[in-house]
Coordinates of C-alpha atoms and ligand atoms in Angstrom, one line a residue:
X1 CA 80.6 60.1 210.4
X2 CA 78.5 58.0 208.2
X3 CA 75.8 56.0 210.1
X4 CA 76.4 52.5 210.7
X5 CA 74.4 49.5 212.2
X6 CA 75.2 46.3 214.2
X7 CA 74.9 42.8 212.8
X8 CA 75.7 39.6 214.7
X9 CA 77.0 36.7 212.9
X10 CA 78.0 33.2 213.6
X11 CA 81.8 32.8 214.4
X12 CA 82.1 29.2 215.3
X13 CA 79.9 26.3 216.1
X14 CA 79.6 25.5 219.9
X15 CA 80.4 22.0 221.1
X16 CA 78.2 22.2 224.1
X17 CA 77.3 25.7 225.7
X18 CA 77.0 28.9 223.7
X19 CA 80.3 30.9 224.4
X20 CA 81.5 34.5 224.2
X21 CA 83.3 33.3 221.1
X22 CA 80.4 31.7 219.6
X23 CA 79.2 35.0 217.9
X24 CA 80.8 38.0 216.3
X25 CA 79.6 41.5 216.2
X26 CA 79.9 43.6 213.0
X27 CA 79.6 47.3 212.2
X28 CA 78.1 48.0 208.9
X29 CA 77.6 51.1 207.0
X30 CA 73.9 51.9 206.7
X31 CA 74.4 53.4 203.3
X32 CA 75.1 49.8 202.0
X33 CA 71.6 48.9 202.4
X34 CA 69.1 49.9 199.4
X35 CA 65.9 48.0 198.9
X36 CA 65.6 46.8 195.2
X37 CA 62.5 45.7 193.3
X38 CA 59.9 44.2 195.5
X39 CA 62.1 44.6 198.6
X40 CA 62.0 46.6 201.9
X41 CA 64.6 48.2 204.2
X42 CA 63.5 47.4 207.8
X43 CA 64.6 48.8 211.2
X44 CA 64.2 45.9 213.8
X45 CA 62.3 46.9 217.0
X46 CA 62.1 43.3 218.7
X47 CA 64.0 40.0 218.4
X48 CA 62.5 36.9 219.5
X49 CA 65.2 34.5 221.2
X50 CA 64.3 31.0 220.9
X51 CA 65.9 27.5 222.0
X52 CA 65.4 26.2 218.5
X53 CA 68.5 28.6 217.7
X54 CA 71.0 26.3 219.5
X55 CA 69.7 23.6 217.0
X56 CA 70.4 26.0 214.1
X57 CA 74.2 26.3 215.1
X58 CA 74.8 22.7 214.9
X59 CA 76.0 21.3 211.5
X60 CA 73.5 18.2 211.0
X61 CA 70.3 17.2 209.2
X62 CA 67.1 19.0 210.6
X63 CA 63.9 20.9 209.3
X64 CA 65.9 23.5 208.1
X65 CA 69.8 24.1 207.2
X66 CA 72.2 25.2 210.0
X67 CA 73.2 28.9 210.0
X68 CA 76.6 29.3 208.2
X69 CA 79.6 30.3 209.8
X70 CA 80.0 34.1 209.0
X71 CA 76.3 34.6 208.3
X72 CA 74.0 36.9 210.2
X73 CA 72.2 34.6 212.9
X74 CA 68.8 33.8 212.2
X75 CA 65.9 35.1 214.2
X76 CA 62.3 36.2 214.1
X77 CA 61.6 40.0 214.7
X78 CA 59.1 42.7 214.6
X79 CA 60.2 45.7 212.6
X80 CA 59.3 48.7 210.8
X81 CA 59.5 49.4 207.2
X82 CA 61.9 52.6 206.7
X83 CA 62.2 52.5 202.9
X84 CA 60.0 50.3 200.4
X85 CA 61.9 49.6 197.1
X86 CA 60.0 50.0 193.8
X87 CA 56.9 47.8 193.2
X88 CA 56.9 46.8 197.1
X89 CA 53.6 46.1 198.5
X90 CA 54.7 47.6 201.9
X91 CA 54.8 51.5 202.7
X92 CA 57.2 53.2 205.0
X93 CA 56.0 53.0 208.4
X94 CA 54.3 49.5 208.1
X95 CA 55.0 47.3 211.1
X96 CA 56.1 44.0 209.9
X97 CA 57.2 40.5 211.3
X98 CA 59.6 38.1 209.5
X99 CA 62.7 36.1 209.9
X100 CA 64.9 39.4 209.7
X101 CA 68.0 37.8 211.9
X102 CA 70.1 39.4 214.4
X103 CA 70.8 42.8 212.8
X104 CA 69.6 46.3 213.5
X105 CA 68.4 46.9 209.7
X106 CA 68.2 44.6 206.8
X107 CA 66.8 44.5 203.3
X108 CA 64.5 41.6 202.4
X109 CA 62.2 40.7 199.6
X110 CA 58.3 41.5 200.5
X111 CA 57.6 37.7 200.3
X112 CA 59.3 37.0 203.7
X113 CA 57.7 39.9 205.6
X114 CA 54.1 40.0 206.9
X115 CA 52.2 43.2 207.9
X116 CA 51.1 43.3 211.5
X117 CA 47.6 44.7 212.0
X118 CA 47.0 44.3 215.7
X119 CA 43.5 43.7 216.7
X120 CA 42.2 45.8 219.8
X121 CA 43.6 44.6 223.0
X122 CA 46.5 43.1 221.2
X123 CA 50.2 44.5 221.3
X124 CA 52.3 44.4 218.6
X125 CA 54.9 42.7 220.6
X126 CA 52.4 39.7 221.1
X127 CA 53.3 38.7 217.6
X128 CA 56.4 37.3 219.0
X129 CA 54.5 35.7 221.9
X130 CA 50.9 34.4 222.0
X131 CA 50.0 35.7 218.4
X132 CA 53.2 34.3 217.0
X133 CA 55.3 31.2 216.9
X134 CA 55.0 30.8 220.7
X135 CA 51.2 30.9 220.7
X136 CA 51.0 28.7 217.7
X137 CA 53.1 26.0 219.2
X138 CA 51.1 25.7 222.4
X139 CA 47.7 25.9 220.6
X140 CA 48.1 23.1 217.9
X141 CA 50.5 21.1 220.0
X142 CA 47.9 20.7 222.8
X143 CA 44.8 20.7 220.9
X144 CA 45.8 19.0 217.7
X145 CA 48.5 16.7 218.9
X146 CA 47.8 16.1 222.6
X147 CA 44.0 16.3 221.9
X148 CA 43.6 17.2 225.4
X149 CA 39.9 16.8 226.7
X150 CA 38.0 18.3 229.8
X151 CA 38.8 16.6 232.8
X152 CA 42.0 14.9 231.8
X153 CA 45.1 15.5 233.5
X154 CA 47.6 17.6 231.6
X155 CA 51.3 17.9 232.8
X156 CA 53.3 20.8 231.4
X157 CA 57.2 21.0 231.5
X158 CA 59.0 24.5 230.9
X159 CA 55.8 25.4 232.1
X160 CA 57.0 29.2 233.3
X161 CA 58.5 29.6 229.6
X162 CA 57.0 31.3 226.7
X163 CA 55.3 28.0 225.2
X164 CA 54.5 26.4 228.4
X165 CA 52.7 29.1 230.1
X166 CA 50.4 29.2 227.0
X167 CA 49.8 25.5 227.2
X168 CA 49.0 25.7 230.8
X169 CA 46.4 28.4 230.0
X170 CA 45.0 26.7 227.1
X171 CA 44.7 23.4 229.0
X172 CA 42.5 25.4 231.8
X173 CA 40.3 26.7 229.2
X174 CA 39.7 23.3 227.6
X175 CA 38.7 22.1 231.3
X176 CA 41.8 20.0 232.0
X177 CA 43.3 19.5 235.4
X178 CA 46.7 21.4 234.8
X179 CA 50.1 20.4 236.4
X180 CA 53.0 22.7 235.8
X181 CA 56.6 21.9 236.3
X182 CA 59.2 24.7 236.3
X183 CA 62.5 25.5 238.0
X184 CA 62.0 27.9 240.8
X185 CA 59.5 28.5 243.6
X186 CA 58.9 32.0 242.1
X187 CA 58.0 30.6 238.7
X188 CA 55.8 27.9 240.7
X189 CA 54.1 30.7 242.4
X190 CA 53.4 32.7 239.3
X191 CA 51.7 29.6 237.6
X192 CA 49.5 28.9 240.6
X193 CA 48.5 32.4 241.6
X194 CA 48.5 34.2 238.5
X195 CA 48.0 31.7 235.7
X196 CA 45.6 29.3 237.7
X197 CA 47.4 26.0 237.3
X198 CA 46.1 23.4 239.7
X199 CA 49.4 22.7 241.0
X200 CA 53.0 23.7 240.3
X201 CA 56.0 21.8 241.1
X202 CA 59.6 22.7 241.3
X203 CA 61.7 20.0 239.5
X204 CA 64.8 21.0 241.3
X205 CA 63.1 20.2 244.7
X206 CA 64.7 17.0 246.3
X207 CA 60.9 15.9 247.0
X208 CA 59.7 16.4 243.5
X209 CA 59.4 12.9 242.2
X210 CA 57.6 11.8 245.4
X211 CA 55.4 15.1 245.5
X212 CA 54.5 14.5 241.9
X213 CA 53.3 10.8 242.3
X214 CA 51.4 11.6 245.6
X215 CA 49.4 14.7 244.0
X216 CA 49.2 13.6 240.3
X217 CA 49.5 9.8 240.3
X218 CA 49.2 9.3 236.5
X219 CA 48.5 11.7 233.6
X220 CA 46.7 11.8 230.5
X221 CA 48.6 14.3 228.5
X222 CA 52.2 15.3 228.8
X223 CA 53.3 18.5 227.0
X224 CA 57.2 18.1 226.8
X225 CA 59.4 21.0 226.4
X226 CA 62.3 19.5 228.2
X227 CA 63.1 15.9 227.3
X228 CA 66.0 14.1 229.1
X229 CA 65.4 12.8 232.5
X230 CA 62.3 14.5 233.3
X231 CA 60.7 12.7 230.1
X232 CA 61.9 9.6 231.3
X233 CA 60.3 10.1 234.6
X234 CA 56.9 10.9 233.0
X235 CA 57.0 7.7 231.0
X236 CA 56.5 6.1 234.1
X237 CA 53.4 8.1 235.0
X238 CA 51.2 7.3 231.7
X239 CA 47.5 6.4 232.0
X240 CA 46.0 4.4 229.5
X241 CA 46.1 5.8 226.0
X242 CA 48.2 8.9 227.3
X243 CA 49.5 11.2 224.8
X244 CA 53.1 12.8 225.1
X245 CA 53.3 15.9 223.0
X246 CA 57.1 16.2 221.9
X247 CA 57.5 19.8 221.6
X248 CA 61.0 20.3 222.5
X249 CA 64.0 18.8 224.6
X250 CA 65.7 21.8 225.9
X251 CA 67.8 19.8 228.5
X252 CA 69.4 18.0 225.8
X253 CA 70.0 21.1 223.3
X254 CA 73.6 22.1 224.9
X255 CA 74.8 18.3 225.1
X256 CA 77.3 16.7 222.5
X257 CA 75.3 13.5 223.2
X258 CA 71.8 13.4 224.1
X259 CA 70.7 11.3 226.8
X260 CA 68.9 8.2 226.2
X261 CA 65.2 7.0 227.2
X262 CA 65.0 4.1 229.4
X263 CA 61.2 4.1 230.4
X264 CA 59.8 4.0 226.9
X265 CA 58.1 0.4 227.4
X266 CA 55.3 1.8 229.4
X267 CA 54.1 3.2 225.9
X268 CA 53.5 -0.4 225.0
X269 CA 51.6 -1.4 228.2
X270 CA 49.6 1.8 228.5
X271 CA 48.9 1.8 224.7
X272 CA 50.3 5.4 224.8
X273 CA 51.4 7.7 222.2
X274 CA 54.5 10.0 221.8
X275 CA 54.5 12.4 218.8
X276 CA 56.9 15.0 217.6
X277 CA 55.4 18.0 215.7
X278 CA 56.7 21.1 214.1
X279 CA 54.5 24.5 214.5
X280 CA 55.4 25.3 210.8
X281 CA 53.2 22.5 209.6
X282 CA 50.2 24.6 211.0
X283 CA 51.0 27.7 209.1
X284 CA 47.6 27.6 207.1
X285 CA 45.6 27.3 210.2
X286 CA 47.3 30.1 212.2
X287 CA 44.2 32.6 211.7
X288 CA 42.1 30.1 213.5
X289 CA 44.4 30.1 216.6
X290 CA 45.0 34.0 216.3
X291 CA 41.1 34.5 216.4
X292 CA 40.9 32.7 219.6
X293 CA 43.9 34.1 221.2
X294 CA 43.1 37.6 220.4
X295 CA 39.6 37.3 221.9
X296 CA 41.3 35.8 225.0
X297 CA 43.9 38.7 225.2
X298 CA 41.1 41.2 224.7
X299 CA 38.8 39.9 227.5
X300 CA 42.0 39.7 229.7
X301 CA 41.6 35.8 230.3
X302 CA 45.0 34.9 228.7
X303 CA 48.1 36.5 230.4
X304 CA 51.3 37.0 228.9
X305 CA 54.7 37.9 230.2
X306 CA 57.9 39.2 228.5
X307 CA 61.3 39.2 229.4
X308 CA 62.9 42.0 227.7
X309 CA 66.7 42.3 227.3
X310 CA 67.8 45.8 225.8
X311 CA 70.2 46.0 223.1
X312 CA 71.1 43.6 220.0
X313 CA 74.7 43.4 221.4
X314 CA 73.4 41.5 224.5
X315 CA 71.6 38.7 222.4
X316 CA 74.3 36.1 222.6
X317 CA 74.7 36.4 226.4
X318 CA 70.7 36.6 226.7
X319 CA 70.2 33.3 224.5
X320 CA 71.9 31.5 227.7
X321 CA 68.8 32.7 229.8
X322 CA 66.8 30.1 228.2
X323 CA 69.2 27.1 229.0
X324 CA 69.6 28.5 232.9
X325 CA 66.0 29.2 233.4
X326 CA 66.9 33.0 233.8
X327 CA 63.7 33.8 231.8
X328 CA 59.9 33.8 232.9
X329 CA 57.6 34.1 229.8
X330 CA 58.7 35.0 226.4
X331 CA 62.5 36.3 226.0
X332 CA 63.0 39.1 223.4
X333 CA 65.6 41.6 222.7
X334 CA 64.7 45.3 222.2
X335 CA 66.8 46.0 219.4
X336 CA 65.8 49.8 218.7
X337 CA 67.1 52.4 221.4
X338 CA 63.8 53.7 221.6
X339 CA 61.2 51.6 220.1
X340 CA 58.7 53.7 218.1
X341 CA 55.0 53.4 219.3
X342 CA 54.4 50.4 217.4
Ligands
LIG1 P1 61.1 29.0 227.3 O1 60.1 28.0 227.9 O2 60.6 30.3 227.3 O3 62.7 28.9 227.9 C1 63.1 27.7 228.1 C2 62.9 27.3 229.4 O4 63.4 26.0 229.5 C3 63.8 27.9 230.6 O5 63.2 29.1 231.0 C4 64.1 27.0 231.7 O6 63.0 27.2 232.6 C5 63.5 25.6 231.1 N1 64.9 24.6 231.0 C6 66.1 25.0 230.5 N2 67.0 23.9 230.8 C7 66.1 23.1 231.4 C8 66.4 21.8 231.9 N3 67.6 21.2 231.7 N4 65.4 21.0 232.6 C9 64.3 21.5 232.6 N5 63.8 22.8 232.2 C10 64.8 23.6 231.5 O7 61.4 28.6 225.6 P2 60.2 28.5 224.5 O8 60.7 29.3 223.3 O9 58.9 28.4 225.2 O10 60.5 26.9 224.1 C11 60.0 25.9 225.0 C12 60.3 24.5 224.1 O11 59.4 24.4 223.1 C13 61.8 24.3 223.8 O12 62.2 22.8 223.9 C14 61.6 24.6 222.3 O13 62.7 24.1 221.4 C15 60.4 24.0 222.0 N6 59.6 24.7 220.8 C16 59.0 23.8 219.7 C17 58.6 24.1 218.8 C18 58.0 23.1 217.7 O14 57.6 23.5 216.7 N7 58.0 21.9 218.1 C19 58.3 25.6 218.6 C20 58.8 26.5 219.5 C21 59.2 25.9 220.5 P3 63.1 26.3 234.0 O15 63.6 27.6 234.9 O16 61.9 26.1 234.5 O17 64.2 25.5 234.1

């Protein structure tokens, strides 16, 4: 039988939660892929799963167009070049990253792929974690938008996730007092015992609000990955000239209608700031962050954790782990059966 590969396409737009009918699985002949001039044929090894993917399923104005019905689902991945077309700048065996999508193989123009040269102490998979979008989001969100300073109180929601776990550690490196918020005791233990935050709170605990008020009091920087009720609560905990870094609002992504904020008037009284940002705007400065992050990975002072789900066919179900808190650290799908030594 002629070799085939799997693609996952968008079948229908979810109204709220992602359902088994949201995506469709397609089997495609491998022979249909042939790189042309300045193109490469790549084999995916790891695919990043991100909360932003839920936004790309929504047919509404955003920072990029939605994924179309019938199109291969969008996603960042690490892949191996298996064939370089005429005039391509890549060669067979190169390891690259790029927005290759939810497919085991694909043909792409050179310009959307970047060759990965992992420095010593850095793994190729780190380019979907601390050295990739996750690390860049945490680094620039905290330092450029949050402008956190030594001695300040930094509060991080979604703290045991990919971005949050980086923000917590970058905050400690800056000399901030770091308070983490996550959804289970196991996550809080990891944050306190392994990542070294000053205190972690389980937001699902019935005593969360009282515990937080007693221990933290008021905050200087709130790095928000969650939005909704938690953001509303933090609006009531602002110090003078506090900064809220609006990174994400995952608690609202699956809702047909997002919950509104009621506590925003404290922004006036405390002369505080709330600012959204997109990591892509910092693309020209990524090398600056990657230099620091590679140093910290090499000297072992920055910890990272990956939650690896095997098999591209499991990507649709795995995406829900981000919304039910099933992941700790960066969620990725191992696409290749036996990933080559990358
Ligand atoms: P992640 O934190 O690894 O995974 C999401 C986590 O969110 C889950 O593990 C879950 O942990 C928590 N969560 C889910 N629903 C929640 C709810 N209702 N209330 C509280 N916590 C909830 O994902 P990530 O990739 O690092 O992304 C984190 C955030 O950053 C997302 O909002 C994402 O959209 C945003 N982001 C923004 C940018 C940007 O450029 N602005 C770039 C990348 C990511 P618990 O067990 O703790 O609930």
